[in-house]
XYZ file of C-alpha atoms in Angstrom:
581
model
C 0.230 -160.421 28.826
C 2.451 -157.350 30.521
C 5.569 -158.113 31.196
C 5.585 -155.614 34.430
C 2.543 -157.613 36.041
C 4.419 -160.677 35.473
C 7.622 -159.294 36.807
C 5.508 -157.502 40.069
C 4.472 -161.121 40.733
C 6.990 -162.992 40.343
C 9.198 -159.998 42.158
C 6.725 -160.820 45.203
C 7.531 -164.440 45.643
C 11.462 -163.793 45.158
C 10.750 -161.302 48.116
C 9.356 -163.963 49.995
C 12.495 -166.039 49.376
C 15.341 -163.270 50.431
C 12.589 -162.652 53.535
C 13.576 -166.527 54.420
C 17.623 -165.751 53.706
C 17.564 -162.573 56.111
C 15.222 -164.930 58.809
C 17.893 -167.615 58.562
C 20.887 -164.997 58.789
C 19.755 -163.605 61.663
C 19.131 -166.496 63.429
C 22.476 -167.413 62.931
C 23.642 -163.801 64.276
C 21.200 -164.521 67.272
C 22.575 -167.816 68.307
C 26.211 -165.870 68.230
C 25.218 -163.115 70.629
C 23.485 -165.586 73.181
C 27.764 -167.138 72.878
C 29.033 -163.525 73.406
C 27.572 -164.300 76.955
C 29.535 -167.055 77.646
C 32.495 -166.522 79.513
C 34.302 -169.674 79.986
C 34.768 -173.138 77.612
C 33.462 -175.052 80.461
C 29.575 -172.570 79.952
C 29.943 -173.443 76.278
C 30.102 -177.268 76.762
C 26.662 -176.788 78.920
C 24.986 -174.198 76.846
C 26.136 -175.596 73.498
C 22.952 -177.828 73.036
C 20.658 -174.537 74.043
C 22.428 -172.246 71.445
C 22.866 -174.648 68.328
C 20.361 -176.992 68.889
C 16.880 -177.173 67.121
C 18.484 -175.557 64.316
C 17.118 -178.124 62.250
C 13.421 -177.976 63.419
C 13.233 -174.054 63.351
C 14.622 -173.444 59.859
C 12.655 -176.276 58.129
C 9.695 -174.483 59.981
C 10.476 -171.091 58.257
C 10.915 -172.660 54.802
C 7.736 -174.749 54.903
C 6.054 -170.987 55.772
C 7.526 -169.353 52.958
C 6.845 -171.973 50.600
C 2.926 -172.327 51.406
C 2.935 -168.417 51.427
C 4.450 -168.538 47.852
C 1.672 -171.022 46.398
C -1.050 -168.565 46.153
C 0.731 -165.929 44.120
C 2.060 -168.520 42.102
C -1.605 -169.643 41.077
C -2.434 -166.389 40.977
C -0.040 -165.420 38.382
C -0.757 -168.840 36.557
C -4.642 -168.282 36.034
C -3.492 -164.414 34.904
C -1.378 -165.993 31.983
C -4.125 -168.653 31.159
C -6.932 -166.082 30.843
C -4.940 -163.545 28.929
C -2.817 -165.420 26.492
C -5.441 -168.122 25.669
C -8.083 -165.159 24.787
C -5.499 -163.049 22.800
C -6.453 -165.171 19.354
C -9.822 -165.374 19.848
C -10.375 -163.017 17.267
C -8.567 -164.665 14.693
C -10.677 -167.841 15.779
C -13.434 -165.653 14.602
C -12.237 -164.538 11.479
C -11.171 -167.532 9.997
C -14.563 -169.309 11.437
C -12.737 -171.704 13.626
C -14.211 -173.193 16.874
C -13.194 -171.241 19.841
C -13.087 -173.885 22.939
C -13.611 -171.695 26.121
C -10.430 -173.050 28.322
C -12.703 -174.396 31.379
C -13.952 -176.742 28.357
C -10.971 -177.763 26.778
C -9.770 -180.746 28.284
C -6.868 -180.810 25.983
C -5.245 -177.672 27.054
C -5.956 -177.727 30.549
C -3.736 -181.054 30.385
C -0.862 -179.328 29.091
C -1.286 -176.439 31.207
C -2.226 -178.224 34.634
C 1.522 -180.244 34.029
C 3.779 -177.105 33.276
C 1.716 -175.953 36.944
C 2.718 -179.339 38.406
C 6.270 -178.678 37.560
C 6.281 -175.236 38.590
C 5.293 -176.412 41.924
C 7.944 -179.134 42.179
C 10.659 -176.737 40.900
C 9.586 -174.126 43.715
C 9.543 -176.814 46.521
C 13.036 -177.756 45.128
C 14.290 -174.552 45.645
C 13.751 -174.993 49.367
C 15.420 -178.624 49.308
C 19.245 -177.992 49.148
C 20.075 -174.933 50.584
C 23.399 -173.414 51.950
C 25.804 -170.981 52.049
C 29.486 -170.276 50.009
C 32.073 -170.173 53.643
C 35.543 -169.759 53.855
C 36.655 -171.876 56.625
C 39.795 -170.051 56.905
C 42.176 -171.097 53.927
C 40.627 -168.370 51.291
C 38.771 -170.828 49.699
C 35.007 -171.027 49.161
C 33.013 -174.070 50.034
C 29.431 -174.334 49.385
C 28.137 -175.759 52.741
C 24.769 -177.542 52.907
C 22.823 -175.107 55.813
C 22.923 -177.898 58.344
C 26.225 -178.340 58.176
C 26.306 -174.143 58.156
C 25.014 -174.941 62.138
C 26.788 -178.102 62.747
C 29.994 -176.837 61.596
C 30.886 -173.138 60.683
C 28.345 -172.028 62.859
C 29.831 -174.224 66.205
C 33.325 -173.183 65.198
C 32.962 -169.933 65.211
C 31.411 -169.614 68.451
C 33.828 -171.699 70.194
C 36.450 -168.880 68.661
C 34.838 -166.539 70.360
C 34.677 -168.719 73.900
C 38.111 -169.701 73.806
C 39.296 -166.166 72.967
C 40.666 -167.273 69.848
C 38.714 -163.886 68.501
C 36.894 -161.234 70.157
C 32.886 -161.197 69.827
C 32.796 -158.035 67.162
C 35.391 -159.908 64.719
C 33.549 -162.914 64.722
C 30.227 -161.558 64.365
C 32.130 -159.233 61.474
C 33.498 -162.415 59.510
C 30.135 -164.018 60.021
C 27.954 -161.349 58.642
C 30.239 -160.827 56.087
C 30.781 -163.746 54.496
C 26.643 -164.722 54.920
C 25.812 -161.438 53.254
C 28.335 -161.673 50.571
C 27.147 -165.217 49.636
C 23.614 -165.074 50.220
C 21.263 -168.445 50.960
C 22.179 -170.162 48.033
C 19.932 -173.250 46.244
C 22.363 -176.021 45.889
C 21.971 -178.254 42.700
C 24.342 -181.320 43.014
C 24.137 -182.865 40.176
C 25.137 -179.936 38.110
C 27.231 -178.356 40.791
C 25.623 -174.549 40.167
C 24.063 -172.854 43.289
C 21.907 -169.780 42.744
C 20.777 -167.079 45.185
C 17.279 -168.594 46.609
C 15.576 -165.616 45.474
C 16.762 -165.731 42.309
C 16.294 -169.704 42.000
C 12.394 -169.076 43.076
C 11.952 -166.384 40.550
C 13.404 -168.434 38.097
C 11.155 -171.843 39.050
C 8.088 -169.569 38.835
C 8.691 -167.207 35.047
C 9.736 -170.904 33.666
C 6.902 -172.133 34.046
C 5.006 -169.094 32.761
C 7.155 -168.752 29.670
C 6.696 -172.707 29.129
C 2.707 -172.174 29.233
C 2.918 -169.115 27.583
C 4.627 -170.746 24.588
C 2.441 -174.030 24.930
C -0.249 -172.160 24.308
C 0.695 -170.217 21.332
C 1.728 -173.833 19.789
C -1.907 -174.999 20.481
C -3.944 -171.739 19.049
C -1.337 -172.263 15.876
C -2.351 -175.679 15.512
C -6.043 -175.030 15.759
C -5.495 -172.082 13.652
C -3.665 -173.894 10.849
C -0.407 -171.687 10.697
C 3.490 -172.646 11.517
C 4.449 -169.213 11.934
C 5.211 -167.128 15.252
C 6.675 -163.807 16.199
C 9.303 -163.637 19.092
C 8.342 -160.723 21.200
C 11.081 -157.884 21.421
C 12.515 -156.298 24.633
C 15.211 -154.000 24.958
C 18.435 -155.010 26.329
C 18.455 -158.182 25.036
C 21.717 -160.830 24.902
C 23.589 -160.428 22.184
C 22.538 -164.097 20.889
C 18.931 -163.367 21.429
C 18.934 -159.991 19.747
C 19.483 -161.544 16.174
C 16.015 -163.140 16.556
C 13.966 -161.446 18.741
C 11.015 -159.475 17.121
C 10.958 -161.525 13.890
C 8.912 -164.113 12.499
C 10.078 -167.804 12.378
C 8.666 -171.269 11.247
C 7.867 -173.560 14.329
C 10.860 -175.490 12.653
C 12.911 -172.369 12.836
C 12.119 -171.650 16.641
C 14.019 -174.604 17.632
C 17.118 -174.399 14.718
C 17.650 -170.577 14.711
C 16.123 -169.556 18.293
C 17.167 -172.482 20.374
C 13.834 -173.104 21.608
C 14.105 -175.927 24.256
C 17.703 -175.648 24.782
C 19.095 -173.965 28.263
C 20.664 -170.671 26.288
C 18.129 -170.156 23.763
C 14.015 -169.358 23.337
C 12.802 -169.781 27.206
C 15.836 -171.049 28.072
C 17.714 -169.857 31.557
C 16.961 -166.092 32.373
C 15.111 -165.830 28.841
C 11.862 -163.888 29.702
C 10.772 -163.696 25.556
C 7.690 -165.061 24.387
C 6.285 -165.994 20.961
C 2.810 -165.980 19.192
C 0.917 -167.051 15.805
C 1.338 -165.511 13.132
C -0.695 -165.121 9.751
C 0.991 -164.394 7.027
C -1.767 -162.030 4.687
C -3.651 -161.690 8.067
C -1.236 -160.807 10.454
C 0.943 -157.404 11.226
C 4.442 -157.589 12.576
C 5.122 -155.885 15.460
C 8.457 -155.288 14.582
C 9.586 -154.862 11.313
C 13.241 -155.815 9.797
C 14.172 -152.479 9.205
C 13.254 -151.009 12.998
C 15.062 -154.013 14.523
C 18.335 -153.150 12.369
C 18.086 -149.793 13.829
C 17.819 -151.034 17.236
C 20.257 -153.723 17.607
C 22.870 -151.098 15.909
C 22.001 -148.148 18.654
C 22.159 -150.889 21.499
C 25.302 -151.958 20.335
C 26.466 -148.605 20.398
C 28.512 -148.059 24.308
C 28.450 -145.362 26.712
C 30.610 -144.653 28.706
C 30.688 -144.170 33.050
C 33.836 -143.964 35.000
C 36.393 -145.078 31.990
C 34.376 -148.274 31.001
C 32.283 -148.869 28.355
C 28.590 -150.546 28.138
C 26.705 -151.518 25.536
C 22.949 -151.712 26.629
C 22.735 -155.274 27.547
C 26.290 -154.843 29.392
C 24.583 -151.839 31.434
C 21.449 -153.705 32.199
C 23.994 -156.901 33.667
C 25.656 -154.010 35.648
C 22.504 -152.545 36.917
C 20.914 -156.294 38.142
C 24.559 -156.696 39.891
C 24.361 -153.217 41.430
C 21.218 -154.303 42.937
C 22.058 -157.176 44.007
C 25.286 -155.824 45.775
C 22.665 -153.253 47.575
C 20.230 -155.855 49.089
C 23.151 -157.598 50.317
C 24.759 -154.339 52.318
C 20.909 -153.535 53.353
C 21.312 -157.457 55.227
C 24.483 -156.615 56.482
C 23.389 -153.460 58.429
C 20.882 -155.307 59.856
C 22.374 -158.266 60.982
C 25.228 -156.001 62.645
C 22.532 -154.547 64.203
C 20.984 -157.590 65.600
C 24.424 -158.132 66.823
C 24.934 -154.668 68.586
C 28.203 -154.451 66.731
C 30.218 -150.663 66.880
C 27.965 -148.454 66.251
C 30.495 -146.327 64.124
C 30.833 -149.900 61.998
C 26.611 -149.892 61.601
C 26.734 -146.579 60.507
C 29.698 -146.800 58.153
C 28.001 -149.957 56.398
C 24.877 -147.254 55.825
C 26.973 -144.427 54.409
C 28.260 -147.316 51.936
C 24.585 -148.414 51.075
C 23.672 -144.507 50.705
C 27.128 -144.592 48.867
C 25.944 -147.395 46.571
C 22.289 -145.880 46.321
C 24.118 -142.586 45.018
C 26.132 -144.606 42.407
C 23.210 -146.433 41.303
C 21.475 -143.680 40.463
C 24.358 -142.160 38.342
C 24.732 -145.192 36.463
C 21.174 -145.344 35.453
C 21.190 -141.522 34.171
C 24.432 -142.115 32.368
C 23.282 -145.187 30.807
C 19.562 -143.570 30.383
C 18.157 -146.510 32.443
C 14.912 -146.661 34.723
C 15.922 -147.638 37.878
C 14.255 -150.463 39.580
C 14.511 -149.616 42.930
C 11.534 -152.539 43.977
C 14.727 -154.892 43.525
C 16.705 -153.225 45.991
C 13.472 -152.988 48.749
C 12.503 -156.522 48.077
C 12.662 -156.998 51.701
C 10.256 -154.101 52.638
C 12.249 -153.454 56.011
C 12.135 -149.299 54.947
C 15.258 -147.275 55.174
C 18.602 -148.272 55.444
C 21.104 -145.286 54.497
C 22.716 -142.449 56.596
C 20.395 -140.015 57.995
C 22.136 -136.999 57.254
C 25.238 -135.567 55.170
C 26.641 -134.597 58.513
C 26.695 -138.532 58.737
C 28.224 -139.180 55.560
C 30.748 -136.609 56.025
C 32.220 -138.590 59.152
C 34.106 -140.781 56.369
C 35.924 -140.085 53.621
C 34.656 -141.409 50.397
C 37.554 -144.014 49.915
C 36.724 -145.796 53.537
C 33.316 -145.519 52.323
C 33.866 -147.539 49.152
C 36.240 -149.755 50.958
C 33.986 -150.269 54.121
C 34.755 -154.295 55.339
C 38.387 -154.059 54.062
C 38.897 -150.822 56.121
C 36.985 -152.294 59.375
C 39.126 -154.998 59.157
C 42.220 -153.115 58.387
C 41.374 -150.874 61.583
C 40.732 -153.927 63.729
C 43.792 -155.488 63.262
C 45.660 -151.790 63.628
C 43.640 -152.047 67.222
C 44.979 -155.315 68.388
C 48.122 -154.304 67.911
C 48.145 -150.914 68.947
C 45.295 -150.504 71.896
C 42.966 -147.752 72.443
C 45.501 -145.013 70.940
C 44.346 -145.586 67.522
C 40.804 -143.412 68.159
C 37.611 -144.651 66.914
C 36.691 -146.219 63.427
C 36.053 -142.583 62.648
C 39.474 -141.120 63.414
C 41.203 -143.865 62.019
C 39.175 -143.460 58.629
C 40.233 -139.579 58.811
C 43.467 -140.319 59.371
C 44.567 -143.038 56.821
C 42.852 -141.125 53.941
C 43.124 -136.645 54.966
C 46.678 -136.484 57.016
C 49.745 -138.417 55.321
C 52.334 -137.975 58.072
C 49.661 -139.432 60.830
C 49.064 -142.296 58.569
C 52.781 -142.736 57.864
C 53.479 -142.965 61.664
C 50.877 -145.356 62.749
C 51.918 -147.572 59.828
C 55.640 -147.631 60.817
C 54.788 -148.291 64.571
C 51.915 -150.792 63.532
C 55.045 -152.516 61.847
C 57.070 -152.180 64.516
C 54.514 -153.345 67.200
C 53.260 -156.443 65.183
C 57.100 -157.410 64.955
C 57.874 -157.080 68.728
C 55.208 -158.909 69.827
C 56.064 -161.570 67.252
C 59.756 -161.672 68.747
C 58.150 -161.998 72.347
C 57.061 -165.570 71.308
C 60.587 -166.326 70.737
C 62.292 -165.346 74.027
C 65.003 -166.573 76.075
C 66.045 -165.303 79.845
C 69.365 -165.583 80.863
C 71.781 -163.655 83.550
C 74.499 -162.522 81.735
C 77.250 -159.993 82.231
C 76.905 -159.101 78.344
C 74.206 -159.745 76.254
C 75.013 -162.138 73.400
C 75.430 -160.064 70.462
C 73.957 -162.633 67.636
C 70.893 -164.482 68.496
C 67.646 -166.082 67.134
C 66.430 -163.805 63.937
C 63.289 -162.077 65.488
C 63.454 -163.046 69.010
C 63.975 -161.042 72.254
C 66.418 -161.858 75.216
C 65.728 -160.790 78.728
C 68.955 -160.608 80.752
C 68.573 -160.175 84.287
C 70.401 -159.328 87.620
C 69.463 -160.791 90.983
C 66.216 -161.547 90.175
C 65.512 -158.206 88.638
C 65.119 -157.542 84.672
C 67.827 -155.370 83.560
C 67.564 -155.057 79.676
C 65.503 -156.721 76.963
C 66.991 -157.161 73.555
C 65.362 -157.854 70.323
C 66.999 -159.451 67.502
C 66.814 -158.796 64.117
C 65.921 -160.875 61.000
C 69.816 -161.371 60.512
C 70.164 -162.085 64.321
C 71.727 -159.188 65.042
C 71.123 -156.422 67.633
C 67.988 -154.458 66.712
C 65.923 -152.410 69.673
C 67.342 -152.680 73.110
C 65.137 -151.528 76.341
C 67.323 -150.656 78.964
C 65.139 -150.900 82.677
C 68.091 -149.576 84.305
C 69.571 -145.709 84.222
C 73.252 -147.229 83.829
C 74.225 -145.235 86.854
C 73.380 -141.993 85.172
C 70.217 -140.818 86.383
C 70.986 -137.131 85.132
C 71.136 -138.510 81.693
C 68.400 -141.036 82.398
C 65.797 -139.719 84.344
C 62.953 -142.169 82.666
C 62.990 -145.900 83.426
C 62.947 -147.548 81.432
C 64.591 -145.853 77.898
C 65.770 -147.286 74.500
C 68.346 -147.496 72.513
C 67.887 -148.076 68.488
C 70.744 -149.991 66.695
C 71.656 -148.524 63.282
C 74.158 -149.060 60.113
C 76.844 -146.381 60.118
C 77.677 -145.328 56.605
C 80.704 -147.460 56.374
C 78.156 -150.532 57.137
C 78.812 -151.480 61.199
C 76.076 -151.595 63.329
C 76.223 -149.201 65.955
C 74.204 -148.885 68.915
C 72.382 -145.303 69.153
C 72.581 -143.154 72.571
C 69.600 -144.064 74.750
C 66.239 -142.269 74.181
C 63.922 -141.494 76.690
C 60.288 -142.590 76.451
C 58.633 -138.885 76.764
C 55.300 -138.499 77.990
C 54.610 -136.814 74.629
C 55.691 -140.343 73.483
C 53.011 -142.365 75.219
C 50.038 -144.262 74.154
C 50.727 -145.405 70.375
C 51.637 -148.886 71.554
C 51.771 -150.103 75.354
C 54.201 -152.953 76.136
C 53.720 -154.508 79.737
C 57.083 -156.229 81.150
C 56.371 -158.288 83.783
C 58.961 -160.302 85.788
C 59.665 -161.031 88.963
C 57.225 -158.337 90.372
C 58.814 -155.803 88.382
C 56.383 -153.691 85.637
C 56.662 -151.414 82.934
C 54.389 -149.734 80.401
C 56.045 -147.838 78.459
C 55.441 -146.261 74.493
C 57.637 -147.006 71.492
C 55.442 -143.810 68.967
C 53.490 -141.519 69.076
C 51.664 -141.016 66.054
C 50.962 -136.868 66.351
C 54.714 -136.481 66.715
C 55.814 -139.298 63.515
C 58.128 -140.705 66.686
C 60.852 -143.714 66.283
C 60.783 -145.386 63.426
C 61.671 -148.977 63.391
C 65.225 -149.858 63.257
C 66.573 -151.448 59.871
C 70.004 -153.732 60.933
C 70.238 -154.562 56.790
C 69.293 -154.009 53.121
C 66.776 -157.081 53.305
C 65.426 -156.230 56.545
C 63.157 -153.763 55.571
C 61.437 -155.911 53.007
C 60.985 -158.803 55.341
C 59.382 -156.759 58.216
């Protein structure tokens, strides 16, 4: 039976399970979107059941729909296997005058194949019985989480993060979407601890039954025709342990002892799609000679180079499958971000990343002389996902497209600290990869401002004649006079002054026309700590990191640095201070 037909039918069934995966992911995102509309924890408690409830019934309904839709396609495939594989040896029956019994009348063989079909149906149903995702609950370790707990635990906690303000909506959406798509919906086998992607598990359940059915029919025909020999089918790019026995003729005993028939890693084992057919010495002609097989094995083991890495044919095909899985996940990510109404720039970046993956896939297949199998990428049948023009791709540097998720997360961290002055995601990428001077300045500002934000969490308030020289490391002292803030001092890692913000002109408005202004502390040539002359927060310096000092009715907003001017660098108080910032 032709492999392309079997793969096509198995692919259709796998596509249904990938569609199930996406429907579940979209359901999770839909509930997060609803949570984003809630503005208080009280409202969350009222609406929690409405948003999170009934998930079990919804998901069970979707699973049952997928399973029921898969059965007709699976039975069609099984019927074709029986029809093609059983009649392929009919001519041999006639040549040796053996009785050929039509399949419909062959009760012995029907009993064998029906048992395999029943097992195949049971295996496919088992795929849907234990579903879940690999999820990170914040400690960096991914936990295999059953689907019910995804809703009752993980999703509940994510929604609560939004409602309480612990994380903003877009951060939670990005985190959930990334984890779901990186994991993919999994079929959990609790006995072995194995957890395969659900579309892979569904395809394996169907193809395992097909392979077993083909093998049993071949063994039945061999027994009836009086031969104990079989020719194992050959295909390109077989795993090395299979390449040594594929395409050759073996006795039934050798199928077990040499080819590993019946074992997980051998003939008809996991992910093995080899078949074997009766061979009649003196009557049958081999499809592949030993000389041809030896030459082919040598050719396939010769590595080809792509981007500083070498691949044998088997390794290249494994890499091809990995690239296809990554692109399917990226397509899901784009659609889930769209459904969650994420930042348009972020959606566009992930589209550009997908386009880059497609381009790399094509280059890799050409270099390795592989046929592109884009139908594996488009299993979702959802149409175009990539960017629509070269202009859109040009918005993002190549490095940013490759590091999309990491750069989006970094952009979010910088924006939380530096505010809108960081610009759009597009601007951030252009600055990071195409403007070293601006990127250096903004990175220094981020480090400095982040440190100051942390120091503000350890703030002391006093009304003294002179602010203490020594203080708690990485803390702040606010000094008041008559209820009015006079000076804020930041202490460095060693507890000595690092930065002073003065809220007065020191009685010298000519030298300090702007209030507030700042004084850096620095080490002189002899290693003594000195305070710089005051520096004004000029208008040209405003915008990179807005601070608010609001105390006793006094409010001042000022900026430490402006990236365009490569302005103030964080003051380093000691040699090891630089390493600790």
